[in-house]
Amino acid sequence: MNIIQLFCDIANFIKAKDFSLRDKVKINYSRKNDIKVIAYKFLGILKIITLNL
């Protein structure tokens, strides 16, 4: 499995989770804030993956 594809899948999964959570809570984040949250979570996952290698 291609590592870039893996990260794309992870990013899409996080994005989907964030949007479903947002729909439940009904909080309207700005688009910029969504991207920042996704980026921080993505970096956290990257850190976890690199530590486990």
Tab-separated table of C-alpha atoms in Angstrom:
chain	number	residue	atom	x	y	z
A	1	MET	CA	0.000	0.000	0.000
A	2	ASN	CA	1.236	3.429	-1.012
A	3	ILE	CA	2.006	5.627	2.047
A	4	ILE	CA	0.687	8.786	0.328
A	5	GLN	CA	-2.621	7.007	-0.354
A	6	LEU	CA	-2.707	5.961	3.309
A	7	PHE	CA	-2.315	9.570	4.446
A	8	CYS	CA	-5.007	10.705	1.988
A	9	ASP	CA	-7.366	8.081	3.394
A	10	ILE	CA	-6.560	9.214	6.949
A	11	ALA	CA	-7.154	12.866	6.030
A	12	ASN	CA	-10.493	12.015	4.400
A	13	PHE	CA	-11.488	9.945	7.437
A	14	ILE	CA	-10.655	12.823	9.806
A	15	LYS	CA	-12.533	15.264	7.579
A	16	ALA	CA	-15.607	13.007	7.540
A	17	LYS	CA	-15.465	12.572	11.326
A	18	ASP	CA	-15.108	16.322	11.894
A	19	PHE	CA	-18.097	17.125	9.685
A	20	SER	CA	-20.343	14.492	11.283
A	21	LEU	CA	-19.387	15.785	14.746
A	22	ARG	CA	-20.056	19.345	13.653
A	23	ASP	CA	-23.486	18.347	12.321
A	24	LYS	CA	-24.379	16.729	15.652
A	25	VAL	CA	-23.207	19.659	17.761
A	26	LYS	CA	-24.424	22.251	15.212
A	27	ILE	CA	-21.398	24.519	15.607
A	28	ASN	CA	-20.458	26.585	12.568
A	29	TYR	CA	-16.697	26.717	12.314
A	30	SER	CA	-15.096	28.833	9.652
A	31	ARG	CA	-13.599	26.932	6.717
A	32	LYS	CA	-10.105	28.053	7.751
A	33	ASN	CA	-10.592	26.652	11.258
A	34	ASP	CA	-11.705	23.277	9.843
A	35	ILE	CA	-8.503	23.059	7.821
A	36	LYS	CA	-6.396	23.994	10.862
A	37	VAL	CA	-8.074	21.340	13.052
A	38	ILE	CA	-7.635	18.703	10.343
A	39	ALA	CA	-3.990	19.690	9.882
A	40	TYR	CA	-3.246	19.418	13.621
A	41	LYS	CA	-4.956	16.014	13.869
A	42	PHE	CA	-3.103	14.897	10.757
A	43	LEU	CA	0.245	15.970	12.291
A	44	GLY	CA	-0.675	14.085	15.465
A	45	ILE	CA	-1.354	10.927	13.445
A	46	LEU	CA	1.911	11.416	11.531
A	47	LYS	CA	3.762	11.630	14.851
A	48	ILE	CA	2.078	8.450	16.148
A	49	ILE	CA	2.874	6.565	12.916
A	50	THR	CA	6.534	7.652	12.911
A	51	LEU	CA	6.939	6.727	16.595
A	52	ASN	CA	5.525	3.253	15.899
A	53	LEU	CA	7.855	2.545	12.944
